[in-house]
CSV table of C-alpha atoms in Angstrom, one decimal:
chain,number,residue,atom,x,y,z
R,1,UNK,CA,-20.8,-11.5,3.3
R,2,UNK,CA,-19.9,-11.6,-0.3
R,3,UNK,CA,-23.5,-10.6,-1.2
R,4,UNK,CA,-22.0,-9.1,-4.4
R,5,UNK,CA,-20.4,-12.3,-5.6
R,6,UNK,CA,-20.0,-14.9,-8.3
R,7,UNK,CA,-23.2,-16.8,-7.2
R,8,UNK,CA,-25.1,-14.0,-9.1
R,9,UNK,CA,-25.3,-14.4,-12.9
R,10,UNK,CA,-25.4,-10.6,-13.3
R,11,UNK,CA,-22.2,-10.3,-11.2
R,12,UNK,CA,-20.4,-12.8,-13.5
R,13,UNK,CA,-21.7,-10.9,-16.6
R,14,UNK,CA,-20.5,-7.5,-15.3
R,15,UNK,CA,-17.2,-8.9,-14.2
R,16,UNK,CA,-16.5,-10.8,-17.4
R,17,UNK,CA,-15.4,-7.6,-19.3
R,18,UNK,CA,-12.2,-6.9,-17.2
R,19,UNK,CA,-9.8,-8.4,-14.7
R,20,UNK,CA,-10.6,-8.3,-11.0
R,21,UNK,CA,-8.5,-5.4,-9.9
R,22,UNK,CA,-9.4,-3.3,-12.9
R,23,UNK,CA,-13.0,-3.8,-11.8
R,24,UNK,CA,-12.0,-2.7,-8.2
R,25,UNK,CA,-10.5,0.5,-9.7
R,26,UNK,CA,-13.7,1.4,-11.6
R,27,UNK,CA,-16.0,3.3,-9.4
R,28,UNK,CA,-18.9,2.7,-11.8
R,29,UNK,CA,-18.3,-1.0,-11.9
R,30,UNK,CA,-18.0,-1.2,-8.1
R,31,UNK,CA,-21.2,0.8,-7.7
R,32,UNK,CA,-23.1,-1.5,-10.1
R,33,UNK,CA,-21.8,-4.7,-8.4
R,34,UNK,CA,-22.7,-3.3,-5.0
R,35,UNK,CA,-26.3,-2.5,-6.1
R,36,UNK,CA,-27.0,-5.8,-7.9
R,37,UNK,CA,-27.8,-7.9,-4.8
R,38,UNK,CA,-30.1,-5.1,-3.5
R,39,UNK,CA,-32.2,-5.3,-6.8
R,40,UNK,CA,-32.7,-9.0,-6.2
R,41,UNK,CA,-33.1,-9.2,-2.4
R,42,UNK,CA,-34.6,-7.0,0.3
R,43,UNK,CA,-31.2,-6.7,2.1
R,44,UNK,CA,-30.9,-4.3,5.0
R,45,UNK,CA,-27.5,-2.9,4.0
R,46,UNK,CA,-25.2,-2.6,1.0
R,47,UNK,CA,-21.5,-3.5,1.3
R,48,UNK,CA,-19.2,-1.7,-1.1
R,49,UNK,CA,-17.6,-3.9,-3.7
R,50,UNK,CA,-13.8,-3.9,-3.3
R,51,UNK,CA,-11.1,-6.1,-1.9
R,52,UNK,CA,-8.9,-6.1,1.2
R,53,UNK,CA,-5.7,-6.4,-1.0
R,54,UNK,CA,-6.1,-2.9,-2.5
R,55,UNK,CA,-4.1,-1.8,0.6
R,56,UNK,CA,-0.9,-3.8,-0.2
R,57,UNK,CA,-1.3,-2.6,-3.8
R,58,UNK,CA,-1.4,1.0,-2.6
R,59,UNK,CA,1.8,0.3,-0.5
R,60,UNK,CA,3.5,-0.6,-3.8
R,61,UNK,CA,3.2,-4.4,-4.0
R,62,UNK,CA,2.0,-6.1,-7.1
R,63,UNK,CA,-1.1,-8.2,-6.7
R,64,UNK,CA,-2.9,-10.2,-9.4
R,65,UNK,CA,-6.0,-12.3,-9.2
R,66,UNK,CA,-5.3,-15.6,-10.8
R,67,UNK,CA,-8.5,-17.4,-12.0
R,68,UNK,CA,-9.1,-20.6,-10.1
R,69,UNK,CA,-6.2,-19.8,-7.7
R,70,UNK,CA,-7.0,-16.5,-6.0
R,71,UNK,CA,-4.7,-13.6,-5.2
R,72,UNK,CA,-1.0,-13.8,-6.1
R,73,UNK,CA,2.0,-11.6,-5.1
R,74,UNK,CA,4.8,-12.2,-7.6
R,75,UNK,CA,7.3,-10.7,-5.2
R,76,UNK,CA,6.2,-11.4,-1.6
R,77,UNK,CA,8.1,-10.0,1.4
R,78,UNK,CA,11.0,-12.4,2.1
R,79,UNK,CA,13.5,-10.4,4.2
R,80,UNK,CA,13.2,-7.5,6.7
R,81,UNK,CA,14.9,-5.2,4.2
R,82,UNK,CA,11.9,-5.8,1.8
R,83,UNK,CA,9.9,-3.5,4.1
R,84,UNK,CA,12.1,-0.6,2.8
R,85,UNK,CA,10.5,-0.9,-0.6
R,86,UNK,CA,7.0,-0.3,0.7
R,87,UNK,CA,5.5,3.2,0.1
R,88,UNK,CA,4.9,5.6,3.0
R,89,UNK,CA,1.7,4.5,4.6
R,90,UNK,CA,0.6,8.2,4.7
R,91,UNK,CA,0.2,8.1,0.9
R,92,UNK,CA,-2.0,5.1,0.8
R,93,UNK,CA,-5.3,7.0,1.1
R,94,UNK,CA,-4.4,9.2,-1.9
R,95,UNK,CA,-3.7,6.0,-3.9
R,96,UNK,CA,-7.1,4.6,-3.1
R,97,UNK,CA,-9.3,7.5,-4.3
R,98,UNK,CA,-11.1,5.1,-6.6
R,99,UNK,CA,-12.6,3.3,-3.5
R,100,UNK,CA,-13.8,6.6,-2.1
R,101,UNK,CA,-15.3,7.6,-5.5
R,102,UNK,CA,-17.1,4.2,-5.6
R,103,UNK,CA,-18.5,4.8,-2.1
R,104,UNK,CA,-19.7,8.3,-2.9
R,105,UNK,CA,-21.3,7.2,-6.2
R,106,UNK,CA,-23.0,4.2,-4.5
R,107,UNK,CA,-24.3,6.4,-1.6
R,108,UNK,CA,-25.9,8.7,-4.2
R,109,UNK,CA,-27.4,5.8,-6.1
R,110,UNK,CA,-28.8,4.2,-2.9
R,111,UNK,CA,-30.6,7.5,-2.1
R,112,UNK,CA,-31.0,6.6,1.6
R,113,UNK,CA,-32.7,3.2,1.0
R,114,UNK,CA,-30.2,1.3,3.1
R,115,UNK,CA,-26.9,2.1,4.8
R,116,UNK,CA,-23.6,1.5,3.0
R,117,UNK,CA,-20.8,-0.5,4.8
R,118,UNK,CA,-17.1,0.1,4.0
R,119,UNK,CA,-14.4,-2.4,5.0
R,120,UNK,CA,-10.7,-3.3,5.1
R,121,UNK,CA,-8.5,-6.2,6.1
R,122,UNK,CA,-6.9,-6.2,9.5
R,123,UNK,CA,-3.1,-5.9,9.8
R,124,UNK,CA,-2.3,-9.5,10.5
R,125,UNK,CA,-4.5,-10.8,7.7
R,126,UNK,CA,-2.9,-8.4,5.2
R,127,UNK,CA,0.5,-9.4,6.5
R,128,UNK,CA,-0.2,-13.1,5.8
R,129,UNK,CA,-0.9,-12.3,2.1
R,130,UNK,CA,2.1,-10.1,1.7
R,131,UNK,CA,4.5,-12.7,3.2
R,132,UNK,CA,2.9,-15.9,1.9
R,133,UNK,CA,2.5,-14.4,-1.6
R,134,UNK,CA,-1.2,-15.6,-1.7
R,135,UNK,CA,-3.5,-18.0,0.1
R,136,UNK,CA,-2.1,-20.6,2.4
R,137,UNK,CA,-3.6,-23.4,4.4
R,138,UNK,CA,-1.0,-23.1,7.2
R,139,UNK,CA,0.4,-19.5,7.1
R,140,UNK,CA,3.7,-21.1,7.9
R,141,UNK,CA,5.8,-18.4,6.2
R,142,UNK,CA,3.9,-15.5,7.9
R,143,UNK,CA,4.1,-17.3,11.3
R,144,UNK,CA,7.8,-17.9,10.7
R,145,UNK,CA,8.2,-14.1,10.6
R,146,UNK,CA,6.3,-13.8,13.9
R,147,UNK,CA,8.7,-16.3,15.6
R,148,UNK,CA,12.0,-15.4,13.8
R,149,UNK,CA,11.5,-11.7,13.1
R,150,UNK,CA,9.2,-10.4,15.8
R,151,UNK,CA,10.5,-6.8,15.5
R,152,UNK,CA,10.2,-6.8,11.7
R,153,UNK,CA,6.7,-8.2,12.1
R,154,UNK,CA,5.7,-5.5,14.4
R,155,UNK,CA,7.2,-2.9,12.0
R,156,UNK,CA,5.1,-4.3,9.2
R,157,UNK,CA,1.9,-4.5,11.3
R,158,UNK,CA,2.5,-0.8,12.3
R,159,UNK,CA,2.9,0.2,8.7
R,160,UNK,CA,-0.3,-1.5,7.8
R,161,UNK,CA,-2.1,0.1,10.8
R,162,UNK,CA,-0.8,3.5,9.7
R,163,UNK,CA,-2.2,2.8,6.2
R,164,UNK,CA,-5.6,1.5,7.4
R,165,UNK,CA,-6.5,4.4,9.7
R,166,UNK,CA,-6.7,7.2,7.0
R,167,UNK,CA,-8.1,4.7,4.5
R,168,UNK,CA,-11.0,3.8,6.8
R,169,UNK,CA,-11.6,7.5,7.8
R,170,UNK,CA,-11.5,8.3,4.0
R,171,UNK,CA,-14.3,5.8,3.5
R,172,UNK,CA,-16.4,7.5,6.1
R,173,UNK,CA,-15.7,10.9,4.6
R,174,UNK,CA,-16.8,9.5,1.2
R,175,UNK,CA,-20.1,8.2,2.6
R,176,UNK,CA,-19.6,4.9,4.4
R,177,UNK,CA,-22.1,4.6,7.3
R,178,UNK,CA,-20.4,1.7,9.0
R,179,UNK,CA,-17.0,0.0,8.8
R,180,UNK,CA,-16.0,-3.7,9.1
R,181,UNK,CA,-12.5,-4.9,9.8
R,182,UNK,CA,-11.8,-8.5,8.5
R,183,UNK,CA,-9.3,-10.5,10.6
R,184,UNK,CA,-9.9,-13.5,8.3
R,185,UNK,CA,-6.8,-15.4,9.4
R,186,UNK,CA,-7.2,-15.1,13.1
R,187,UNK,CA,-7.6,-18.8,13.5
R,188,UNK,CA,-4.0,-19.5,12.4
R,189,UNK,CA,-2.9,-17.8,15.6
R,190,UNK,CA,-3.3,-19.3,19.0
R,191,UNK,CA,-4.3,-17.0,21.9
R,192,UNK,CA,-0.7,-16.0,22.7
R,193,UNK,CA,0.3,-15.0,19.1
R,194,UNK,CA,-3.1,-13.4,18.6
R,195,UNK,CA,-2.7,-11.2,21.7
R,196,UNK,CA,0.7,-10.2,20.7
R,197,UNK,CA,0.5,-9.7,16.9
R,198,UNK,CA,-3.2,-9.2,16.0
R,199,UNK,CA,-5.2,-7.8,18.9
R,200,UNK,CA,-3.1,-4.7,19.7
R,201,UNK,CA,-3.4,-3.5,16.0
R,202,UNK,CA,-7.2,-4.3,15.9
R,203,UNK,CA,-7.6,-2.1,19.0
R,204,UNK,CA,-5.3,0.6,17.6
R,205,UNK,CA,-7.3,0.8,14.3
R,206,UNK,CA,-10.6,1.3,16.2
R,207,UNK,CA,-9.2,3.8,18.6
R,208,UNK,CA,-7.4,5.9,16.0
R,209,UNK,CA,-10.2,5.8,13.4
R,210,UNK,CA,-12.6,7.1,16.0
R,211,UNK,CA,-10.2,9.8,17.2
R,212,UNK,CA,-9.5,10.9,13.6
R,213,UNK,CA,-13.2,11.0,12.7
R,214,UNK,CA,-13.8,13.3,15.7
R,215,UNK,CA,-10.8,15.5,14.7
R,216,UNK,CA,-12.1,15.7,11.2
R,217,UNK,CA,-15.6,16.8,12.3
R,218,UNK,CA,-17.1,13.6,11.0
R,219,UNK,CA,-19.9,11.8,12.9
R,220,UNK,CA,-18.9,8.5,14.4
R,221,UNK,CA,-19.9,5.3,12.6
R,222,UNK,CA,-20.4,1.8,14.1
R,223,UNK,CA,-17.4,-0.4,13.6
R,224,UNK,CA,-17.6,-4.2,13.2
R,225,UNK,CA,-14.7,-6.6,13.9
R,226,UNK,CA,-14.9,-10.1,12.3
R,227,UNK,CA,-12.1,-12.4,13.4
R,228,UNK,CA,-12.7,-15.7,11.7
R,229,UNK,CA,-12.0,-18.7,13.9
R,230,UNK,CA,-11.0,-16.3,16.7
R,231,UNK,CA,-13.4,-17.8,19.2
R,232,UNK,CA,-10.6,-18.0,21.7
R,233,UNK,CA,-10.5,-14.2,21.9
R,234,UNK,CA,-14.2,-13.3,22.0
R,235,UNK,CA,-13.9,-11.4,25.3
R,236,UNK,CA,-10.9,-9.4,24.1
R,237,UNK,CA,-12.6,-8.6,20.8
R,238,UNK,CA,-15.7,-7.4,22.7
R,239,UNK,CA,-13.5,-4.9,24.5
R,240,UNK,CA,-11.4,-3.9,21.5
R,241,UNK,CA,-13.4,-0.7,20.8
R,242,UNK,CA,-15.9,-2.1,18.2
R,243,UNK,CA,-19.7,-1.8,18.5
R,244,UNK,CA,-20.2,-5.1,16.8
R,245,UNK,CA,-18.4,-8.5,17.0
R,246,UNK,CA,-19.0,-10.8,14.0
R,247,UNK,CA,-19.1,-14.5,14.6
R,248,UNK,CA,-18.4,-17.5,12.3
R,249,UNK,CA,-20.6,-20.6,12.4
R,250,UNK,CA,-18.3,-22.5,14.8
R,251,UNK,CA,-19.5,-20.4,17.8
R,252,UNK,CA,-22.7,-21.2,19.7
R,253,UNK,CA,-24.7,-17.9,19.9
R,254,UNK,CA,-25.9,-18.3,23.6
R,255,UNK,CA,-22.3,-19.0,24.7
R,256,UNK,CA,-21.0,-16.0,22.7
R,257,UNK,CA,-23.6,-13.8,24.3
R,258,UNK,CA,-22.6,-15.0,27.8
R,259,UNK,CA,-18.9,-14.3,27.0
R,260,UNK,CA,-19.2,-10.8,25.4
R,261,UNK,CA,-21.9,-9.3,27.7
R,262,UNK,CA,-25.0,-7.3,26.9
R,263,UNK,CA,-23.4,-4.0,25.6
R,264,UNK,CA,-21.9,-5.4,22.3
R,265,UNK,CA,-23.9,-6.3,19.2
R,266,UNK,CA,-23.3,-9.7,17.7
R,267,UNK,CA,-23.4,-10.4,14.0
R,268,UNK,CA,-23.6,-13.8,12.3
R,269,UNK,CA,-23.5,-16.7,12.1
R,270,UNK,CA,-25.3,-19.2,9.9
R,271,UNK,CA,-22.9,-21.8,8.2
R,272,UNK,CA,-22.8,-20.6,4.6
R,273,UNK,CA,-23.1,-24.2,3.5
R,274,UNK,CA,-26.6,-24.3,5.1
R,275,UNK,CA,-27.7,-22.5,1.9
R,276,UNK,CA,-27.2,-25.8,0.1
R,277,UNK,CA,-30.2,-27.1,2.2
R,278,UNK,CA,-33.8,-26.9,1.0
R,279,UNK,CA,-35.6,-23.6,1.4
R,280,UNK,CA,-37.7,-25.2,4.2
R,281,UNK,CA,-34.6,-26.3,6.1
R,282,UNK,CA,-33.1,-22.8,5.6
R,283,UNK,CA,-36.2,-21.4,7.3
R,284,UNK,CA,-35.9,-23.8,10.2
R,285,UNK,CA,-32.2,-23.1,10.7
R,286,UNK,CA,-32.8,-19.3,10.5
R,287,UNK,CA,-35.5,-19.6,13.1
R,288,UNK,CA,-33.2,-21.5,15.4
R,289,UNK,CA,-30.4,-19.0,14.9
R,290,UNK,CA,-32.6,-16.0,15.7
R,291,UNK,CA,-34.0,-17.7,18.8
R,292,UNK,CA,-30.5,-18.5,20.0
R,293,UNK,CA,-29.2,-14.9,19.5
R,294,UNK,CA,-32.4,-13.2,20.7
R,295,UNK,CA,-34.0,-10.0,19.5
R,296,UNK,CA,-31.6,-7.5,21.1
R,297,UNK,CA,-28.3,-6.2,19.7
R,298,UNK,CA,-28.1,-8.6,16.9
R,299,UNK,CA,-27.5,-8.5,13.1
R,300,UNK,CA,-28.4,-11.6,11.2
R,301,UNK,CA,-25.7,-12.7,8.7
R,302,UNK,CA,-23.8,-15.7,7.5
R,303,UNK,CA,-20.8,-16.9,9.4
R,304,UNK,CA,-18.6,-16.4,6.4
R,305,UNK,CA,-18.9,-15.5,2.7
R,306,UNK,CA,-21.3,-16.9,0.0
R,307,UNK,CA,-19.7,-19.5,-2.3
R,308,UNK,CA,-19.9,-19.2,-6.1
R,309,UNK,CA,-22.0,-22.3,-6.7
R,310,UNK,CA,-24.8,-21.2,-4.3
R,311,UNK,CA,-28.4,-20.8,-5.6
R,312,UNK,CA,-29.6,-17.2,-5.5
R,313,UNK,CA,-33.1,-18.5,-4.7
R,314,UNK,CA,-31.7,-20.0,-1.5
R,315,UNK,CA,-30.0,-16.7,-0.6
R,316,UNK,CA,-33.4,-15.1,-1.1
R,317,UNK,CA,-34.9,-17.7,1.2
R,318,UNK,CA,-32.4,-16.9,3.9
R,319,UNK,CA,-33.1,-13.1,3.7
R,320,UNK,CA,-36.9,-13.7,3.7
R,321,UNK,CA,-36.7,-16.1,6.6
R,322,UNK,CA,-34.7,-13.6,8.7
R,323,UNK,CA,-37.3,-10.9,8.1
R,324,UNK,CA,-40.2,-13.2,8.8
R,325,UNK,CA,-38.9,-14.6,12.0
R,326,UNK,CA,-37.5,-11.2,13.2
R,327,UNK,CA,-41.1,-9.9,13.0
R,328,UNK,CA,-42.4,-12.9,15.0
R,329,UNK,CA,-39.6,-12.5,17.6
R,330,UNK,CA,-40.4,-8.8,18.1
R,331,UNK,CA,-44.2,-9.4,18.4
R,332,UNK,CA,-43.5,-12.0,21.1
């Protein structure tokens, strides 16, 4: 996660020339940023460089990336009537052609070396940014909507779902070979709110994307759901229509496997901060993680994204350790 990121000097150099969302709108820049980590590390997949907030932008909201602060919406959603200003979700995919072009270009450049993963933010997570106007430690404004304006909240979540389905299908049509849905703010909801305002839309996205792919004559692709801090909903997520459930580092792998059963693939879940450890310690932690998950139906990953101050050498040590211990596990 965030394998194309600020921890790489070449990423910082490429990004320095233009602002964040201008970069996202340049297929050539996105392709270059996607490929950079693969030139450095023997990674097993590429993840298209983009951002989850291109969807609210395509719905007509202004979003800027403020250095040192993160995403900012100058005019967040404040009242139910603000929903009327959003564009028709059916037009979103046509607004995001630059993402599809980036995917196609990157697939061509990869020439089959590794698969390319596309992604989007899940409806609840996108709603939090649109209502909060940026990042928040409590999501109090977005949760206020859930409690005070449940109908308007469902209306907004439906709009976002209706936008996400053609967007994700468009990514596959453009060449994405797997899709990941990020419910990054799952942890701000307890089980009740999650089951009411997040899970139904997570399920709906998977179901409708798969149906639309079939209708369009496109081959199905694996879908990954990553709900950060959503450990209270592991069983539900495992049955939500996704082939893979991503785990953050707060979940014990053996317990997760017991809870989700044998038919779902798990992805994760090393604490990203473990990459601050020595390379020897990283190797030990990776060995422990692989032993805990076991060799079947498992994709090794971090439990969340890389941080800008991480040493690329340590990222390399992580990747190498995964490959080394994977071979040992399979031999045994």
